[in-house]
PDB file of C-alpha atoms and ligand atoms in Angstrom:
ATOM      1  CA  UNK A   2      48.817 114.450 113.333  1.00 38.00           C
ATOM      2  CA  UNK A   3      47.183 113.628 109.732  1.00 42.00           C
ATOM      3  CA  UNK A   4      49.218 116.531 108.214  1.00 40.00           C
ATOM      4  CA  UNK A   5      52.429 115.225 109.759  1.00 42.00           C
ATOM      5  CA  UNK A   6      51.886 111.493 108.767  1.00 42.00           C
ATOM      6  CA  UNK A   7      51.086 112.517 105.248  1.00 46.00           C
ATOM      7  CA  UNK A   8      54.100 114.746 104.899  1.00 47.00           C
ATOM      8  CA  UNK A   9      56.278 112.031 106.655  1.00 48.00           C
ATOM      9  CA  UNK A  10      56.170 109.828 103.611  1.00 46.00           C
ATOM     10  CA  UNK A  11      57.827 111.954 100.785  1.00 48.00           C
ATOM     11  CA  UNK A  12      60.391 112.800 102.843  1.00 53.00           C
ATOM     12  CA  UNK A  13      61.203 109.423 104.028  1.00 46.00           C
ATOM     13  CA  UNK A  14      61.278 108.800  99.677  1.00 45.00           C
ATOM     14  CA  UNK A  15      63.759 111.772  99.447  1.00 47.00           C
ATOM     15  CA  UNK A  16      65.689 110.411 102.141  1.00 49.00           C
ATOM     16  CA  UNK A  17      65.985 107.150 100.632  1.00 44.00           C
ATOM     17  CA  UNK A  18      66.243 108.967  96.871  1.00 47.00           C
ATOM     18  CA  UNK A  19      69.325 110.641  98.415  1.00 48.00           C
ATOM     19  CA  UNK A  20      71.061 107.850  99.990  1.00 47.00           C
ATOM     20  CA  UNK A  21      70.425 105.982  96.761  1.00 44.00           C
ATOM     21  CA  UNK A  22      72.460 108.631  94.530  1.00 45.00           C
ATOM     22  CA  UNK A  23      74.761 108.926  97.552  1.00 46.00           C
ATOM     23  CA  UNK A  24      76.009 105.166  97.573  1.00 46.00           C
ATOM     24  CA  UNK A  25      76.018 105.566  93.624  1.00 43.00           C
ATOM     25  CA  UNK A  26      78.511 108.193  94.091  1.00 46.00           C
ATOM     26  CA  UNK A  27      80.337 105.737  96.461  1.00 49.00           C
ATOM     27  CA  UNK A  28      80.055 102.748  94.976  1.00 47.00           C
ATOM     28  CA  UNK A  29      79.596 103.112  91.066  1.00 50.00           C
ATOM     29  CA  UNK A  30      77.860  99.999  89.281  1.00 52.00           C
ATOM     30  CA  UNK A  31      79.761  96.840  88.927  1.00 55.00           C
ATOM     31  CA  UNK A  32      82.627  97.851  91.200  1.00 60.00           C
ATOM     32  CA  UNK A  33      82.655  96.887  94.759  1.00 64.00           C
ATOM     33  CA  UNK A  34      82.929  99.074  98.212  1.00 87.00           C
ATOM     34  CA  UNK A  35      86.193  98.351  99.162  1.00 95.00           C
ATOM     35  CA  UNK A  36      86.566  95.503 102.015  1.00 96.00           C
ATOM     36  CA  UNK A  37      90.381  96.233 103.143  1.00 98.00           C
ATOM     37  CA  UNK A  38      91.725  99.039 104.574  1.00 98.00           C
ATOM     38  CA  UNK A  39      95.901  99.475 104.046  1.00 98.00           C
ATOM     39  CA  UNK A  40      98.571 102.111 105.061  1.00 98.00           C
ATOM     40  CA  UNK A  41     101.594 103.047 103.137  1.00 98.00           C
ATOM     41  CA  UNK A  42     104.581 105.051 103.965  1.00 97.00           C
ATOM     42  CA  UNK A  43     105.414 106.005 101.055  1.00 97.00           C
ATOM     43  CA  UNK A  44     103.865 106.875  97.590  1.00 96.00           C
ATOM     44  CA  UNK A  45     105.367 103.661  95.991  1.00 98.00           C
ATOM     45  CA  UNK A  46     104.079 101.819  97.863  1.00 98.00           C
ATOM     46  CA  UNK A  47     100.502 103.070  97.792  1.00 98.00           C
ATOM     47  CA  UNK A  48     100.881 102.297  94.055  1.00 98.00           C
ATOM     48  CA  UNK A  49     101.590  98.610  94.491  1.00 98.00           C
ATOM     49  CA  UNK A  50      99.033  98.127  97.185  1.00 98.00           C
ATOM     50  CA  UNK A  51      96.060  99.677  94.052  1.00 98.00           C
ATOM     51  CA  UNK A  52      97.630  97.887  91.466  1.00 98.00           C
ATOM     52  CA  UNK A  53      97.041  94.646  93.568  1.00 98.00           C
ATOM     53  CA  UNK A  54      94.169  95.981  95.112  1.00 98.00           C
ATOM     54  CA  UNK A  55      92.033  97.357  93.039  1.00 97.00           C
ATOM     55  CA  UNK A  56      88.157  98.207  93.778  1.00 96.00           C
ATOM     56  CA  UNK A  57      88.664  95.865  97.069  1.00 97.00           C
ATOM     57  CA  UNK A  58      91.181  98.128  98.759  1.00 98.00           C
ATOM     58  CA  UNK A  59      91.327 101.624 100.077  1.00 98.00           C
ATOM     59  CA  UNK A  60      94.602 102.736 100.318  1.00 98.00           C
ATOM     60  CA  UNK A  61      96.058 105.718 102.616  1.00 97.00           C
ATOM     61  CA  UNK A  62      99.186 107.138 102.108  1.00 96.00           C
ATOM     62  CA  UNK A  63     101.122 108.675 105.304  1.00 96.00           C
ATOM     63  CA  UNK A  64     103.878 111.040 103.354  1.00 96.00           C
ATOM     64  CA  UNK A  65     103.046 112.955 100.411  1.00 93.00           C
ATOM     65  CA  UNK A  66     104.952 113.248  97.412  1.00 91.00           C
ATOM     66  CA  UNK A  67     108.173 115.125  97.314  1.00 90.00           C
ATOM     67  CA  UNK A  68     108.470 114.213 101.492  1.00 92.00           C
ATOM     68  CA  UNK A  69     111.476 112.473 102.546  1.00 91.00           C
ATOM     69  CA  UNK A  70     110.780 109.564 104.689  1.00 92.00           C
ATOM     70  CA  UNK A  71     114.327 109.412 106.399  1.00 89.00           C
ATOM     71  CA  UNK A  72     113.823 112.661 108.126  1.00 89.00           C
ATOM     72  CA  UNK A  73     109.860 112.033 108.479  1.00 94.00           C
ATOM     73  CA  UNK A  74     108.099 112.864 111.857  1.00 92.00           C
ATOM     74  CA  UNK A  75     104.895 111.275 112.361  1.00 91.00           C
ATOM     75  CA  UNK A  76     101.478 112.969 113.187  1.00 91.00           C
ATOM     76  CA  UNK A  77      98.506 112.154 115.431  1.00 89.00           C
ATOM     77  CA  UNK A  78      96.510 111.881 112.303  1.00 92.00           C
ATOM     78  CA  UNK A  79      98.751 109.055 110.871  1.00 94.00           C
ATOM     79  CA  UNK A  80      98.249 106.822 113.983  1.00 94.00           C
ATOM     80  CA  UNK A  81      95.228 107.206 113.276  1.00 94.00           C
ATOM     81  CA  UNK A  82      94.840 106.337 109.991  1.00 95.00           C
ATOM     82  CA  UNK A  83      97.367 103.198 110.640  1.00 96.00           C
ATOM     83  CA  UNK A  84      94.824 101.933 113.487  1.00 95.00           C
ATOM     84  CA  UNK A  85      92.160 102.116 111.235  1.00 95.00           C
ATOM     85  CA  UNK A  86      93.251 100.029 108.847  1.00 97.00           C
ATOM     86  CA  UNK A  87      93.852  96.027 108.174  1.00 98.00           C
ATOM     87  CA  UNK A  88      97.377  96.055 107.103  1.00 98.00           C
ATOM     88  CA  UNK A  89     100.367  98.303 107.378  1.00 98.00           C
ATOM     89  CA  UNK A  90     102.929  98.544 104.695  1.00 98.00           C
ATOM     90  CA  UNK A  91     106.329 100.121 105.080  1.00 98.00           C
ATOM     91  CA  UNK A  92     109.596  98.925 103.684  1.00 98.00           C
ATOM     92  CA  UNK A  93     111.879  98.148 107.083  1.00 96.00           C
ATOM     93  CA  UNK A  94     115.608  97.998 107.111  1.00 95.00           C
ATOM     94  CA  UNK A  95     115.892 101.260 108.988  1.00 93.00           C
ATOM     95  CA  UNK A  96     114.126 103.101 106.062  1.00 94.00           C
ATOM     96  CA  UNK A  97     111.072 104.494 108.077  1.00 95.00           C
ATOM     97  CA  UNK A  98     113.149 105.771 111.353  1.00 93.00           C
ATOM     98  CA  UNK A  99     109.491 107.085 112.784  1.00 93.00           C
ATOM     99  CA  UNK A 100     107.579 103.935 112.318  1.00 93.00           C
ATOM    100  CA  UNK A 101     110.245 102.654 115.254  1.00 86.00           C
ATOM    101  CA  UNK A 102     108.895 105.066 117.493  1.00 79.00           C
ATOM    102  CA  UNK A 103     105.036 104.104 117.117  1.00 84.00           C
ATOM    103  CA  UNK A 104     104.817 100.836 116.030  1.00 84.00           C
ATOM    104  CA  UNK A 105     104.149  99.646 119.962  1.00 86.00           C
ATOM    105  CA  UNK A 106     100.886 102.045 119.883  1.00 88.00           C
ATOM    106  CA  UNK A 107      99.503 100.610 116.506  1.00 93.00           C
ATOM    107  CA  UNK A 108      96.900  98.232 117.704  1.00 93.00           C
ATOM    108  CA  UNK A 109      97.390  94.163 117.653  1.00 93.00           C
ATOM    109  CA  UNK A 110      94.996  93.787 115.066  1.00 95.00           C
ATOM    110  CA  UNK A 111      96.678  95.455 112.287  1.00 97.00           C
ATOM    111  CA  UNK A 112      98.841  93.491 110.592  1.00 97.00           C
ATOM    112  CA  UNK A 113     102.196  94.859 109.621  1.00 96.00           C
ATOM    113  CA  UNK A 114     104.375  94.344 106.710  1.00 97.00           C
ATOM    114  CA  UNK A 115     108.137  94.965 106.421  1.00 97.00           C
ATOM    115  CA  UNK A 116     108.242  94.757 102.313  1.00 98.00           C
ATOM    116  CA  UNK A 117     112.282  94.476 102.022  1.00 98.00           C
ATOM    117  CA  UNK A 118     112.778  92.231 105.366  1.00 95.00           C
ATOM    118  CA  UNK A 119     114.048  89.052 104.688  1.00 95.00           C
ATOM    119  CA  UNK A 120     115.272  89.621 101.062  1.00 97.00           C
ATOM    120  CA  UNK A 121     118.968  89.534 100.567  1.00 96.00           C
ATOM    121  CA  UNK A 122     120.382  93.032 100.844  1.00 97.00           C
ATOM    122  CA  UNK A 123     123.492  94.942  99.742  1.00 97.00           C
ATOM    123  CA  UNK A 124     125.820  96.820 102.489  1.00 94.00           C
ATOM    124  CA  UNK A 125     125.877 100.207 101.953  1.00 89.00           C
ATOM    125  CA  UNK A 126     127.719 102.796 104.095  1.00 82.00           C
ATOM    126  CA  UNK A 127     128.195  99.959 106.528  1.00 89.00           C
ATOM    127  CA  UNK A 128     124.311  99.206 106.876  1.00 91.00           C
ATOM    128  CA  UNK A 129     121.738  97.022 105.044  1.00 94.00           C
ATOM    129  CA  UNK A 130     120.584  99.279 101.775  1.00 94.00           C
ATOM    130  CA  UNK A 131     116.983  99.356 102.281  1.00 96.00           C
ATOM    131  CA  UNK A 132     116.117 100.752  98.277  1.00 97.00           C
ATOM    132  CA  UNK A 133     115.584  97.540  96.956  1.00 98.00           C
ATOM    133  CA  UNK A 134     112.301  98.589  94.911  1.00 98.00           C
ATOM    134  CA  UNK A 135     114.638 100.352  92.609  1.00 98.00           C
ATOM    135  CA  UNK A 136     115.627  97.431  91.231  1.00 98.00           C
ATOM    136  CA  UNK A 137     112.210  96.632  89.285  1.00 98.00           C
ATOM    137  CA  UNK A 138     112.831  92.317  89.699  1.00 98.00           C
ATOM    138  CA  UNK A 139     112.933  93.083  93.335  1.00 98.00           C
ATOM    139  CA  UNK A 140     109.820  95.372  93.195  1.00 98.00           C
ATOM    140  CA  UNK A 141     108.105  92.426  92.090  1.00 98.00           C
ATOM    141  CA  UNK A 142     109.099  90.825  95.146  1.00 98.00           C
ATOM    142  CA  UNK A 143     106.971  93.505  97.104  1.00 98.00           C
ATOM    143  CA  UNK A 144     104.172  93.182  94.883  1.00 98.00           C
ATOM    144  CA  UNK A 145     104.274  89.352  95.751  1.00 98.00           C
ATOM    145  CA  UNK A 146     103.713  90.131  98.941  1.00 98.00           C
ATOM    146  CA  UNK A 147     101.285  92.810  98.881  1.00 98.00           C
ATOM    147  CA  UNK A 148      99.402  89.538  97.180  1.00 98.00           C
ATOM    148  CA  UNK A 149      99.882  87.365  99.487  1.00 98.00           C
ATOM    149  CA  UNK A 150      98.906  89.482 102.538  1.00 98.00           C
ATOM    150  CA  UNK A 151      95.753  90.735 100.778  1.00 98.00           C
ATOM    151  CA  UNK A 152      94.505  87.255 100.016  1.00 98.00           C
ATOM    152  CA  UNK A 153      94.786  86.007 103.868  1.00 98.00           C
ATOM    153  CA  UNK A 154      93.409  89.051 104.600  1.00 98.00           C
ATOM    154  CA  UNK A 155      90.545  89.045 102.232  1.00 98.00           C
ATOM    155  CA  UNK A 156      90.468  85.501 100.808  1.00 98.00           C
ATOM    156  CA  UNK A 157      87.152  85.893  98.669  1.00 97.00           C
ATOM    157  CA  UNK A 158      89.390  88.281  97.073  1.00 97.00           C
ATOM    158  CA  UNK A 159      92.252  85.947  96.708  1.00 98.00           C
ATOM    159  CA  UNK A 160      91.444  85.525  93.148  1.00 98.00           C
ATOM    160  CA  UNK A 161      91.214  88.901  92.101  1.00 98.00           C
ATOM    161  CA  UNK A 162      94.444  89.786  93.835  1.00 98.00           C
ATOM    162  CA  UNK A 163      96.504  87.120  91.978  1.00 98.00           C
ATOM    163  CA  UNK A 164      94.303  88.197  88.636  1.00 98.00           C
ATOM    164  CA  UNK A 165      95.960  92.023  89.210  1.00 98.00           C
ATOM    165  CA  UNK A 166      99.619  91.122  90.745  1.00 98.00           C
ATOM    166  CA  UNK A 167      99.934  88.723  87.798  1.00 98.00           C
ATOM    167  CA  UNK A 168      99.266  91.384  85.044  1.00 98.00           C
ATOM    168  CA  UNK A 169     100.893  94.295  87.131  1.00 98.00           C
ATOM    169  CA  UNK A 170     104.478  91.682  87.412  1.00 98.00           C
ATOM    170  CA  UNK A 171     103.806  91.565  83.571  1.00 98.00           C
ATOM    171  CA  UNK A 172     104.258  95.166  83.423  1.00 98.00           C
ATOM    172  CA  UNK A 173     107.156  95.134  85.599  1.00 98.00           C
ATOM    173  CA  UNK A 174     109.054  92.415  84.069  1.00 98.00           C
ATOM    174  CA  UNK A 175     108.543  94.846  80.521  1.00 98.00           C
ATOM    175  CA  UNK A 176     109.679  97.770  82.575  1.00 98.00           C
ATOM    176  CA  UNK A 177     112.739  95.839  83.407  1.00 98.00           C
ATOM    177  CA  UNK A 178     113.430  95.016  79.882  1.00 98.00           C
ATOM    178  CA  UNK A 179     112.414  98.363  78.982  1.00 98.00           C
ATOM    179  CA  UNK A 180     115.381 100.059  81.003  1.00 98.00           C
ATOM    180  CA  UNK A 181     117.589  97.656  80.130  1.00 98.00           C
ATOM    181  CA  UNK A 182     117.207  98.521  76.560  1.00 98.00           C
ATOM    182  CA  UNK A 183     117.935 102.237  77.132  1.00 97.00           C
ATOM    183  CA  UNK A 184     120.847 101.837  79.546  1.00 97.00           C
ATOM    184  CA  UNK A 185     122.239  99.850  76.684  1.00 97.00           C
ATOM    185  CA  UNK A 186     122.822 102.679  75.105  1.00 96.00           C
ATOM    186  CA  UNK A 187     125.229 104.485  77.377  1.00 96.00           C
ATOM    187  CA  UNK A 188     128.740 102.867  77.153  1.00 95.00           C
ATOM    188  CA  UNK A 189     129.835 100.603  79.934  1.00 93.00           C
ATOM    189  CA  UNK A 190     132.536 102.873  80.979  1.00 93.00           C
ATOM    190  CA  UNK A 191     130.215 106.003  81.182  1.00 93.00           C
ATOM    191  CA  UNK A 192     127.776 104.250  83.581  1.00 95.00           C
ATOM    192  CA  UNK A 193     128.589 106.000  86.691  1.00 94.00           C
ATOM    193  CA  UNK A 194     126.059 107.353  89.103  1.00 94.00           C
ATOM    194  CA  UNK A 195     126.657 110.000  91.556  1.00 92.00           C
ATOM    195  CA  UNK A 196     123.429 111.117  93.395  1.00 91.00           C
ATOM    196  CA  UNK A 197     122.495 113.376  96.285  1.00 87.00           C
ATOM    197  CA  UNK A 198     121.608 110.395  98.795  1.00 87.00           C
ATOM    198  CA  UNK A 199     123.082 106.774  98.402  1.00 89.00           C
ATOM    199  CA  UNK A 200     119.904 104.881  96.961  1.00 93.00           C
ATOM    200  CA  UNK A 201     120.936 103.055  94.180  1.00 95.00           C
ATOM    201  CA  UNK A 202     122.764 100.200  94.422  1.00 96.00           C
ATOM    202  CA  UNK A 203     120.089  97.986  93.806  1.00 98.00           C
ATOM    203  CA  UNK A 204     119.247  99.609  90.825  1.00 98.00           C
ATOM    204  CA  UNK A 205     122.952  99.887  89.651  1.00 97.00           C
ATOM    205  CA  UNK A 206     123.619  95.693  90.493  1.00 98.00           C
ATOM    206  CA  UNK A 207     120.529  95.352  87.990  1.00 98.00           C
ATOM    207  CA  UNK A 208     121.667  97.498  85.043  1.00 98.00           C
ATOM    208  CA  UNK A 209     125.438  97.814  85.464  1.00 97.00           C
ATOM    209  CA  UNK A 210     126.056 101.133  86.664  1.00 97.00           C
ATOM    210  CA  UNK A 211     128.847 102.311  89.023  1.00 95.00           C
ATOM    211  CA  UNK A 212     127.966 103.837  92.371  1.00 94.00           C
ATOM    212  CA  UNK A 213     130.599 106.389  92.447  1.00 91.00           C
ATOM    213  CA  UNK A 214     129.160 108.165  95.822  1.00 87.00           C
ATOM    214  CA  UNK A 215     126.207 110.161  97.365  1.00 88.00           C
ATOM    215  CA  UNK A 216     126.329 113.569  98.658  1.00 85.00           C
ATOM    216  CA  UNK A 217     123.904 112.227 101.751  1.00 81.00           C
ATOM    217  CA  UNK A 218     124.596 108.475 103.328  1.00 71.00           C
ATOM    218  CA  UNK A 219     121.908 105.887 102.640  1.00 63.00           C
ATOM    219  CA  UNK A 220     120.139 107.089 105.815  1.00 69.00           C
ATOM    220  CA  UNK A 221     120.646 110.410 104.150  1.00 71.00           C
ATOM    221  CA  UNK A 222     123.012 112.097 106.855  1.00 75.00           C
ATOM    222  CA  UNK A 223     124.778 115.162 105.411  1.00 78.00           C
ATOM    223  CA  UNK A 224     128.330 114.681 104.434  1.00 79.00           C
ATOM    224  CA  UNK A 225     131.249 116.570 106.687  1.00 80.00           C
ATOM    225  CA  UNK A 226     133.116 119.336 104.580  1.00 79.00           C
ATOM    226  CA  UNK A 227     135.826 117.103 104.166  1.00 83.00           C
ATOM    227  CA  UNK A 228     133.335 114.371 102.857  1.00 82.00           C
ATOM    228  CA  UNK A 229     132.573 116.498 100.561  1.00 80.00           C
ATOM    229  CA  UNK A 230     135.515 117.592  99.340  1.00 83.00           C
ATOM    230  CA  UNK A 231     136.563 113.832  99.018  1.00 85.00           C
ATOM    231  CA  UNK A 232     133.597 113.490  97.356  1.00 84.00           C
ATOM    232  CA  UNK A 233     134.242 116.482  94.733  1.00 83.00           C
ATOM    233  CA  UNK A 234     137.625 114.742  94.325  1.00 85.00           C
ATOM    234  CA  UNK A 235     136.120 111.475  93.379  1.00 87.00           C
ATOM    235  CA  UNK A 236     134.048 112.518  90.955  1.00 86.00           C
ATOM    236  CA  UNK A 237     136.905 114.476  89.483  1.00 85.00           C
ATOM    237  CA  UNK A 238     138.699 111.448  88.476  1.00 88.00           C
ATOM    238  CA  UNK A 239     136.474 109.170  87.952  1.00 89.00           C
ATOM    239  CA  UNK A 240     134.680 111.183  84.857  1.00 87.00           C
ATOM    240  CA  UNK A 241     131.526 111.606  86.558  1.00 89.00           C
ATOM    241  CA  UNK A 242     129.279 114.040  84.129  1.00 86.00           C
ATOM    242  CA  UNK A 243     125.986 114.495  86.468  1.00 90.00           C
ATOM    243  CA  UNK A 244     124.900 114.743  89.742  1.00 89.00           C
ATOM    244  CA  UNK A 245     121.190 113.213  90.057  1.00 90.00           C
ATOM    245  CA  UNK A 246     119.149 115.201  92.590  1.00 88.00           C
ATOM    246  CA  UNK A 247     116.293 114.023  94.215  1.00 86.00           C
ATOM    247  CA  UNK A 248     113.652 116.620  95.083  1.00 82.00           C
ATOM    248  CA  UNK A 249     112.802 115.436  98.828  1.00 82.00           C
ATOM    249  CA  UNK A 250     116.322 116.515  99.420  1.00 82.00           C
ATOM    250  CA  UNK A 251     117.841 119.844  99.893  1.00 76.00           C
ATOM    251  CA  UNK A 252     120.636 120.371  97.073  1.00 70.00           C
ATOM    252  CA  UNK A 253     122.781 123.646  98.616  1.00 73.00           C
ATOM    253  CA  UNK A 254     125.227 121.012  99.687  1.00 69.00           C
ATOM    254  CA  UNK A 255     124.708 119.840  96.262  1.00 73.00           C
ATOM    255  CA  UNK A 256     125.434 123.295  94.513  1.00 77.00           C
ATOM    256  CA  UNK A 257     129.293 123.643  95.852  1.00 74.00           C
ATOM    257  CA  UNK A 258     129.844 119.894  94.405  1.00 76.00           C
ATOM    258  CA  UNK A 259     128.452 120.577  91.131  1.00 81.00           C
ATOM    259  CA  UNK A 260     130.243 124.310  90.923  1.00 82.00           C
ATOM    260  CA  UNK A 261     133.630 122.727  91.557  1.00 78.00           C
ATOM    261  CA  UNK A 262     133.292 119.559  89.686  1.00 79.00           C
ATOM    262  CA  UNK A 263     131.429 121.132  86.801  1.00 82.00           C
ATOM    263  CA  UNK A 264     128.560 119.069  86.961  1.00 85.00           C
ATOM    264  CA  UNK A 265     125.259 118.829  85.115  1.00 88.00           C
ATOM    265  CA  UNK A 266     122.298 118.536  87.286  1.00 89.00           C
ATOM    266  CA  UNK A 267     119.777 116.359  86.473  1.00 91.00           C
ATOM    267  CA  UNK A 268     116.845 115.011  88.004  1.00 91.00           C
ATOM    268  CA  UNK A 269     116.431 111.669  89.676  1.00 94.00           C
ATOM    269  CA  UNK A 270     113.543 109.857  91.819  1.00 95.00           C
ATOM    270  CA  UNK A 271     114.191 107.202  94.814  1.00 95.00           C
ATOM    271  CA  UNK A 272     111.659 107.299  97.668  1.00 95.00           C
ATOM    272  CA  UNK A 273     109.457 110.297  96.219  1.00 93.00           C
ATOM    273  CA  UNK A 274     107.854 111.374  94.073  1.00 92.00           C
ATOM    274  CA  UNK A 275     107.905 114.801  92.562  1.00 90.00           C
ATOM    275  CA  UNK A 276     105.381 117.007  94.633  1.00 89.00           C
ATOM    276  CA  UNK A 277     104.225 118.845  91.143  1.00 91.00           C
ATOM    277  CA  UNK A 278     102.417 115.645  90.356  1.00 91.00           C
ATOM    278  CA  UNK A 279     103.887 115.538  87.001  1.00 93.00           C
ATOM    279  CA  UNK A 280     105.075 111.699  88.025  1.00 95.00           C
ATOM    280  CA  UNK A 281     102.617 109.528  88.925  1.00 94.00           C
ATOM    281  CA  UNK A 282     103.838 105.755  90.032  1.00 97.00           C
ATOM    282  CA  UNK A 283     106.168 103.080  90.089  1.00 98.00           C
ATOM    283  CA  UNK A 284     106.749 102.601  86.420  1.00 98.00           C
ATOM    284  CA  UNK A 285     106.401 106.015  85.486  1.00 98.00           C
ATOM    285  CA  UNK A 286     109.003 107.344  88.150  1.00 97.00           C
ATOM    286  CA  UNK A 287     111.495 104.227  86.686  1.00 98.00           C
ATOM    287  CA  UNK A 288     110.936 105.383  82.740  1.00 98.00           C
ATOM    288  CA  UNK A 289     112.145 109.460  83.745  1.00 97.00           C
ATOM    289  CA  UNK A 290     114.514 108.021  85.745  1.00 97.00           C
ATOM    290  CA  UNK A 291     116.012 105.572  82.990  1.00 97.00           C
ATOM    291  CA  UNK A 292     115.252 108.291  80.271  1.00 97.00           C
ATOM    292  CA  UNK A 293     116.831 110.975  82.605  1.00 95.00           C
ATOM    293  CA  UNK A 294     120.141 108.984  83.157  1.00 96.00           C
ATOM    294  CA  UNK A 295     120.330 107.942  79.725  1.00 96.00           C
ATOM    295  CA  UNK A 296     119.937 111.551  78.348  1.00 94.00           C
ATOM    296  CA  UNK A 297     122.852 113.031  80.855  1.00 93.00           C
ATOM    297  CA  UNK A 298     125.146 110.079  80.886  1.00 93.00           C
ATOM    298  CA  UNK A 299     124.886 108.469  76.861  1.00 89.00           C
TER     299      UNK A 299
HETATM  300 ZN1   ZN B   8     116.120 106.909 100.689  1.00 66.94          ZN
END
């Protein structure tokens, strides 16, 4: 009994030695545990939510990079991770066709956010575009958002949120600027986009590029052979010099347009990022993709 009280005490000290360098690991001086839990769909969108975020939030991701969310199926393990969180995040207009599917299981208490509803959208292949972080002014209007939903969530955090959405729509309005700049050095007449799915018309309102078609729709639906062959046509005569690939998508459809319109291939990114890791975020992903367009196109 002696022997076992006396030996009781240095290992309650190790215990609590343990748990000490265990919540160090966890929480590292000066920065707080985080008090929110949020789900993305996508990568993008996980970005935004740490920008805004930062120590306060944890943020899960549902598709990894280089996954394309149009053709997504969901797990068990993202229902999961959607229930155990605060807020859901996920673009709407159609863009997330799986979210439709679970959204009546997710439980009451997590609040859901449809970034893009409710902000004025362009008509592509006879439906609402649903890409409208491409364009980066409208990005901001996701990150506003994000801000706004994190504060009533978490109002002692309310101040920090504004303190990082302010200098992160800083960042954005330079990225803006930024591409602007490049694309200004491609001639008007040689701004013409042709892409494997049919994301950027936000992006090509914003900097003054022509959408001359998509090998996949907007919802990314593969294109008929005689699509395509219209599509090889079009690009024929309208001058097009690239075809922008996307790497969530599978190019062999691709390949016969670029053989018989004599294409360059170069790469673009929309609703993933590459799975290599070599891009990481928003404004990275936006500088290749100006850079890229401006290198094939100028
Ligand atoms: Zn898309």
């Amino acid at each position: 009994m002696h022997a076992r009280c006396h030996s009781a005490l240095p290992r309650l000290l190790l215990a609590l030695a343990l748990l000490g360098s265990y919540l160090a690991v966890q929480a590292p001086p000066g920065r707080a545990q985080p008090v929110l839990t949020v789900t993305t769909t996508i990568g993008l969108f996980a970005d935004f939510a740490r920008q805004v975020g930062g120590s306060r939030v944890e943020v899960l991701q549902l598709l990894g990079d280089g996954v394309d969310p149009h053709g997504y199926q969901m797990t068990p393990g993202d229902l999961v991770n959607i229930n155990r969180s605060q807020v859901l995040l996920y673009n709407g207009l159609g863009f997330e066709p799986f979210l439709s599917q679970v959204l009546q299981a997710v439980a009451p208490a997590v609040t859901r956010v449809a970034l893009a509803e409710g902000l004025p959208t362009l008509t592509v292949d006879s439906v609402p575009d649903p890409h409208l972080w491409l364009d980066p002014q409208l990005a901001q209007r996701y990150v506003e958002r994000i801000r706004d939903v994190l504060s009533a969530q978490d109002p002692e955090g309310a101040e920090e949120y504004r303190a990082n959405a302010e200098r992160y729509l800083a960042e954005l309005q330079a990225l803006d600027q930024e591409i602007a700049a490049l694309v200004a050095q491609i001639p008007p007449e040689q701004r013409k986009l042709l892409t494997t799915h049919n994301a950027f018309a936000y992006f090509a309102r914003r900097y003054g590029f022509e959408v001359i078609g998509a090998v996949l729709s907007a919802e990314a639906h593969e294109p008929s052979p005689s699509e395509l062959i219209a599509l090889i046509r079009q690009a024929r005569s309208a001058g097009v010099r690239a075809l922008f690939v996307e790497p969530q998508f599978d190019t062999r459809q691709a390949a016969q347009l670029v053989e018989q319109a004599n294409l360059r291939v170069v790469p673009l990114y929309s609703d993933a990022l590459p799975p290599d890791g070599s891009i990481q975020g928003y404004i990275a992903m936006m500088r290749a993709n100006a850079t890229n367009i401006v290198s094939a196109l100028r």
